[in-house]
PDB file of C-alpha atoms in Angstrom:
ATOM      1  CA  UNK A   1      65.625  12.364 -71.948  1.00  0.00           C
ATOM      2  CA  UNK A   2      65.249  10.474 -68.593  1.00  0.00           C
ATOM      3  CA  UNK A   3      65.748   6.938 -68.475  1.00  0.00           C
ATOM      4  CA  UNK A   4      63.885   5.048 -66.264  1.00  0.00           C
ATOM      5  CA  UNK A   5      65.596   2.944 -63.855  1.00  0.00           C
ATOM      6  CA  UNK A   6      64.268  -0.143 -61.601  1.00  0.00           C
ATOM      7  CA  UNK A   7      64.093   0.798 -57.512  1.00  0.00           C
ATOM      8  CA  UNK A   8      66.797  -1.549 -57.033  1.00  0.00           C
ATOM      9  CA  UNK A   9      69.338   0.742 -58.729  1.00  0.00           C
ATOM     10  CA  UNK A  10      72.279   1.457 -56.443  1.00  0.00           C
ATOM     11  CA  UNK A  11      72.498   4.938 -57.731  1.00  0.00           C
ATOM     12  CA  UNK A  12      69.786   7.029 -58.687  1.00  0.00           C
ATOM     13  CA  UNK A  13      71.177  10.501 -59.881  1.00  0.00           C
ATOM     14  CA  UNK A  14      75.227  11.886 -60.440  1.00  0.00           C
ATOM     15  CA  UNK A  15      74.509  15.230 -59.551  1.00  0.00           C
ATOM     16  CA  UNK A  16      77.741  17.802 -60.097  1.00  0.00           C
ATOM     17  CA  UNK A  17      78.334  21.074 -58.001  1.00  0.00           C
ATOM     18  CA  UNK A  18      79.570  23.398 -59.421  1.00  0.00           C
ATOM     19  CA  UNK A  19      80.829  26.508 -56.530  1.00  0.00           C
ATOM     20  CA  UNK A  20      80.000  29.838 -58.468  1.00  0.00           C
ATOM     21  CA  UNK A  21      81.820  32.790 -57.378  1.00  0.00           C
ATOM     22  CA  UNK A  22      78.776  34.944 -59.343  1.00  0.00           C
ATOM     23  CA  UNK A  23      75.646  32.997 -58.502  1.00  0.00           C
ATOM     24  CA  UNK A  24      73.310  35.072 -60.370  1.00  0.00           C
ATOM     25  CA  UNK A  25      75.775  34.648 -64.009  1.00  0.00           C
ATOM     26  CA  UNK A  26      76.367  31.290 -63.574  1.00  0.00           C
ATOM     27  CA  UNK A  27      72.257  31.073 -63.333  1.00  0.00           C
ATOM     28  CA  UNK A  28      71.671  33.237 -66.276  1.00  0.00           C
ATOM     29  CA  UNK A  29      74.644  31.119 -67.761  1.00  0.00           C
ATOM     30  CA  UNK A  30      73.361  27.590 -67.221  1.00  0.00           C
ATOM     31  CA  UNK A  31      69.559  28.284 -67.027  1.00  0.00           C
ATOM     32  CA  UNK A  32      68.555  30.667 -68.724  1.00  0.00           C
ATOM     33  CA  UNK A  33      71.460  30.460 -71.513  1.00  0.00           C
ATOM     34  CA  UNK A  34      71.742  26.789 -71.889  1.00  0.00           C
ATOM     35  CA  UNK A  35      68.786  26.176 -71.019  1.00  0.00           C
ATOM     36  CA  UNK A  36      68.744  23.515 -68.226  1.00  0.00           C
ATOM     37  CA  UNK A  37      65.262  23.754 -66.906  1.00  0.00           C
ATOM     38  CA  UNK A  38      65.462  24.452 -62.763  1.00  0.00           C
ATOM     39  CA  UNK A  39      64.197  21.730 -60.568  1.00  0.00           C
ATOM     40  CA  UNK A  40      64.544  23.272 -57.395  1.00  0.00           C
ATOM     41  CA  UNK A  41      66.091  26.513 -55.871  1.00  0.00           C
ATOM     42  CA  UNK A  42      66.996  26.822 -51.647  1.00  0.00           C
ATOM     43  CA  UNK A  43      68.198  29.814 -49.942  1.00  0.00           C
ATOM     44  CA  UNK A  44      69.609  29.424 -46.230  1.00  0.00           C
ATOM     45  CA  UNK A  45      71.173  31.606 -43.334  1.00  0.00           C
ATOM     46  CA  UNK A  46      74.373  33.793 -44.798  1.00  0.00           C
ATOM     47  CA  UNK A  47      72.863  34.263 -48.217  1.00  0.00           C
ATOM     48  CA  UNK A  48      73.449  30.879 -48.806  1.00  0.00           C
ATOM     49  CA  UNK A  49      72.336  29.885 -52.498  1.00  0.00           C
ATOM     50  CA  UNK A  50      72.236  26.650 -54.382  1.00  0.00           C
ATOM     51  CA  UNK A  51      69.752  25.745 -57.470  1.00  0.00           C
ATOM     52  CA  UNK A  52      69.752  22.340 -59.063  1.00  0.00           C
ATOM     53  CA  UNK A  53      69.598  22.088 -63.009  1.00  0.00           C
ATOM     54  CA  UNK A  54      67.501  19.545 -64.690  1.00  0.00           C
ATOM     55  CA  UNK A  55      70.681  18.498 -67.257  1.00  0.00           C
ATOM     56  CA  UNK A  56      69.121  15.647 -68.591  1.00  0.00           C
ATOM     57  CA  UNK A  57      70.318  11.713 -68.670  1.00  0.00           C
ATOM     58  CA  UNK A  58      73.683  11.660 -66.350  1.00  0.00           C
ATOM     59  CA  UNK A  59      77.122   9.588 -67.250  1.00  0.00           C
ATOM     60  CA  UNK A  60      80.091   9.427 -65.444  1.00  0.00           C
ATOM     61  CA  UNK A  61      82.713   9.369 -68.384  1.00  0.00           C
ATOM     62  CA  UNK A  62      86.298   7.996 -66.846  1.00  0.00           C
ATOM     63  CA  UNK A  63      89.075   8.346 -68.769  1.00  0.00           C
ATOM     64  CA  UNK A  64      92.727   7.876 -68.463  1.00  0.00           C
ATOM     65  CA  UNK A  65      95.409  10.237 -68.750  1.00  0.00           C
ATOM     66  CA  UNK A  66      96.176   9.483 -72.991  1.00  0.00           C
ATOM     67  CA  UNK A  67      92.413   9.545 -73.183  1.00  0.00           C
ATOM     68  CA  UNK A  68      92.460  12.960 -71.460  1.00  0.00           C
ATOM     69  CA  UNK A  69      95.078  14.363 -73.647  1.00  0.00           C
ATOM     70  CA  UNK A  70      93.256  12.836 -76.964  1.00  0.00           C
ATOM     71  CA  UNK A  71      90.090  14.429 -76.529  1.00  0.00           C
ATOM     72  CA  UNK A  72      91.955  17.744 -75.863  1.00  0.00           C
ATOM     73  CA  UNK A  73      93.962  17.629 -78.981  1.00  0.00           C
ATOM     74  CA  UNK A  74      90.273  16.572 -80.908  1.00  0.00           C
ATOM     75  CA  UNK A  75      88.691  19.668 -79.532  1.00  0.00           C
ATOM     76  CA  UNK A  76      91.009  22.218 -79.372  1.00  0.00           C
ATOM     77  CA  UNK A  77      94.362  21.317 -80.591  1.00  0.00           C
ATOM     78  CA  UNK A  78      96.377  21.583 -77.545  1.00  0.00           C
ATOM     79  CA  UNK A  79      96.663  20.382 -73.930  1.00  0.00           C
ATOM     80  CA  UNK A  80      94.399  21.646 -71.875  1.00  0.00           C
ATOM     81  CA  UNK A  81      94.509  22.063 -67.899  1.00  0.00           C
ATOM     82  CA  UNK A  82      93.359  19.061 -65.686  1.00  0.00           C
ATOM     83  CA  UNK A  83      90.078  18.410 -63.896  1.00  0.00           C
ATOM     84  CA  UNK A  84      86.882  17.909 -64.332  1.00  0.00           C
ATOM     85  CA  UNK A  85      84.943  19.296 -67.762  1.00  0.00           C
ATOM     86  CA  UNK A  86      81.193  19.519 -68.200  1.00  0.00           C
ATOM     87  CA  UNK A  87      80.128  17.926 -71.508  1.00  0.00           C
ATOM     88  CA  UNK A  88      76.599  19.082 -72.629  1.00  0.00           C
ATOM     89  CA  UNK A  89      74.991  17.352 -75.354  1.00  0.00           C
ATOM     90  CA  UNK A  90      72.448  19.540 -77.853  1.00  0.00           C
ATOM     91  CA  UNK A  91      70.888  19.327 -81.155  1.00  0.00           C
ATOM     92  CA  UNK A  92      72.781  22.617 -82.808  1.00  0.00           C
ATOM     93  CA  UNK A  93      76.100  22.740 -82.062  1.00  0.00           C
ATOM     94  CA  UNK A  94      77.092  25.743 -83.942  1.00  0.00           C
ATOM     95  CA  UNK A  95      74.006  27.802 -82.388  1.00  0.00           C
ATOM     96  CA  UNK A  96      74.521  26.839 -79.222  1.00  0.00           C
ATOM     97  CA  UNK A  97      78.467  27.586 -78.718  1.00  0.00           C
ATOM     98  CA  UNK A  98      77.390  30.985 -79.908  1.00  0.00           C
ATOM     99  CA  UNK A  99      74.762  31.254 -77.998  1.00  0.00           C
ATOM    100  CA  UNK A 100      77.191  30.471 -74.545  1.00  0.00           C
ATOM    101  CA  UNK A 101      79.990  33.052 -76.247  1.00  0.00           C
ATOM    102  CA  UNK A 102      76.913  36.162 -76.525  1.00  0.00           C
ATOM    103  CA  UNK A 103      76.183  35.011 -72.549  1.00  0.00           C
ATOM    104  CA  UNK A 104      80.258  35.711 -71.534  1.00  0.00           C
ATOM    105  CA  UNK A 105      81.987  32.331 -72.192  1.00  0.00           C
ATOM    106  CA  UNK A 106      85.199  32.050 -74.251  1.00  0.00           C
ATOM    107  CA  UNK A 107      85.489  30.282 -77.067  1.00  0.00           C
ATOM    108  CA  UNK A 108      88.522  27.769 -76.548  1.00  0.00           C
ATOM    109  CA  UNK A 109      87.426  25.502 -79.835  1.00  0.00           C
ATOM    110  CA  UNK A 110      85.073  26.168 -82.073  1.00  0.00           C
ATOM    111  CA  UNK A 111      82.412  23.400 -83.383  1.00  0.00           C
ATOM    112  CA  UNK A 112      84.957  20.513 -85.452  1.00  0.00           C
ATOM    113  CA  UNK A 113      83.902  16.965 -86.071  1.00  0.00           C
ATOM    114  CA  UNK A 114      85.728  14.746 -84.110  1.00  0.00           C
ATOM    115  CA  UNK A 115      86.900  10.715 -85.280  1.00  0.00           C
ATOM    116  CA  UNK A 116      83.799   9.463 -83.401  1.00  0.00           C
ATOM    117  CA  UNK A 117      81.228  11.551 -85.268  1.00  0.00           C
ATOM    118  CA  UNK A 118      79.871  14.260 -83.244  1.00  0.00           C
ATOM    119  CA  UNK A 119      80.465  18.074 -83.622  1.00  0.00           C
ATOM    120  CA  UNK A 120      82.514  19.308 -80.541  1.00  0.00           C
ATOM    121  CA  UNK A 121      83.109  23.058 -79.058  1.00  0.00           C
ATOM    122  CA  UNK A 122      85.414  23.808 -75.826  1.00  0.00           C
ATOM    123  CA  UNK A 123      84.214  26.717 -74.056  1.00  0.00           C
ATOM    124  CA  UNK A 124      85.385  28.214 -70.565  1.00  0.00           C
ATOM    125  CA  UNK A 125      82.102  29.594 -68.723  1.00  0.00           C
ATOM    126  CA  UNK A 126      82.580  32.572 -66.845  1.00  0.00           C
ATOM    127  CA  UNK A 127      83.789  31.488 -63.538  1.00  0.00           C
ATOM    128  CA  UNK A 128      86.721  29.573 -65.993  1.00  0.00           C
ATOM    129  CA  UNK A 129      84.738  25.690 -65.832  1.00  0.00           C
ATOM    130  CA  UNK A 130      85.922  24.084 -69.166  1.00  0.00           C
ATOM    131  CA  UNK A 131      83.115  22.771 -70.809  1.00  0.00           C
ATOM    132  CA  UNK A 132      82.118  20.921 -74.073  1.00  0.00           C
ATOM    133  CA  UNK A 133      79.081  21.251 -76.068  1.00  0.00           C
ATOM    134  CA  UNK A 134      78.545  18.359 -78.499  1.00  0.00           C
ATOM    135  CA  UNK A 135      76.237  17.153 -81.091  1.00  0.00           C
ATOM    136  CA  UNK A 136      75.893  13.871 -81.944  1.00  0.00           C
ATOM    137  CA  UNK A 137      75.865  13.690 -85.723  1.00  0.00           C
ATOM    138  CA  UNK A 138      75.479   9.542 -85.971  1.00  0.00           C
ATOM    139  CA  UNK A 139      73.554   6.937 -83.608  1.00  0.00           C
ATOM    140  CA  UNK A 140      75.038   5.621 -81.074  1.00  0.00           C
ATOM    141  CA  UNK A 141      74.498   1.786 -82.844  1.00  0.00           C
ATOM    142  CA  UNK A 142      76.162   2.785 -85.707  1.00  0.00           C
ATOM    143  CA  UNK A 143      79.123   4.018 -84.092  1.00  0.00           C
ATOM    144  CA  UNK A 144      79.934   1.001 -81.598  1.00  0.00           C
ATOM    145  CA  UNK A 145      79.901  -0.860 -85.252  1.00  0.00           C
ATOM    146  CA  UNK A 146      83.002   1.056 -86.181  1.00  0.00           C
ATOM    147  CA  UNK A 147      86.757  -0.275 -85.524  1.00  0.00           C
ATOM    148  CA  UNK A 148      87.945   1.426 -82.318  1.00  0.00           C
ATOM    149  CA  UNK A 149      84.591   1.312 -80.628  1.00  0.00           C
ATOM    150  CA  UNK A 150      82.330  -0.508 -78.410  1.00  0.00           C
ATOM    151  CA  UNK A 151      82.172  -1.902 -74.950  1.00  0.00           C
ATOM    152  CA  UNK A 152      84.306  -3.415 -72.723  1.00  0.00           C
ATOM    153  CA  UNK A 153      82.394  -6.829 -73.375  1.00  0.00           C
ATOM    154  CA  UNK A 154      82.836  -6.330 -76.984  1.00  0.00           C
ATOM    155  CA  UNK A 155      86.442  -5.041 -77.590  1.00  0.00           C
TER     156      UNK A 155
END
């Protein structure tokens, strides 16, 4: 889904690089596995190597420390390291996260319904990136009409 946005938008794309060790895996794991269409590929002097992934509508999700350790205990029970995590959102959960596990990535969390309504998996991909796979399983409007939820304009 790509959202349109006007030419006077400060910022256009979030785009996240991700250093791979194994180029060709994490390709086969992200592309081919996932499926995140490629937009572009470049090679350069050195073997130098760097593809971009078409990953759909971006969002820069900030959260706080509690926040951090919430959402850890949600998907998988215990405290997980810091950093950054890729969250991918898909339409079968369950198929997916096994999907990722046949391609090499470990299965931190299985697929569990969190508070918010969506069906969460934590995986590690095979250079070690946490990541989550989720599936939304209400809209988004019915959500922010629940306690706890919202904006900042709202709350």
């Amino acid at each position: 889904m790509t959202t349109q946005q006007p030419e006077t938008a400060p910022v256009l794309q979030l785009r996240v690089i991700v250093e791979a060790e194994d180029f060709d895996a994490a390709i086969a794991f992200y592309r081919d596995t996932l499926g995140l269409p490629e937009q572009a590929a470049f090679e350069g002097d050195g073997y130098a190597r760097v593809s971009i992934l078409d990953a759909g509508r971006a969002t820069l999700e900030i959260s706080n420390p509690a926040q951090k350790r919430m959402i850890d205990q949600v998907e998988t029970g215990s405290r997980q390291g810091p950093g950054i995590r890729l969250a991918f959102e898909v339409t079968d959960g369950h198929g997916v996260t096994t999907k990722l596990a046949e391609a090499g990535a470990t299965v931190i969390a299985e697929p569990r319904e969190t508070p918010w309504r969506s069906l969460n998996a934590r995986l590690e991909d095979p250079a070690g990136q946490q990541i989550t796979v989720f599936e939304e399983l209400e809209v988004t409007a019915t959500r922010t009409d629940r306690e706890g939820f919202g904006t900042a304009t709202t709350r």
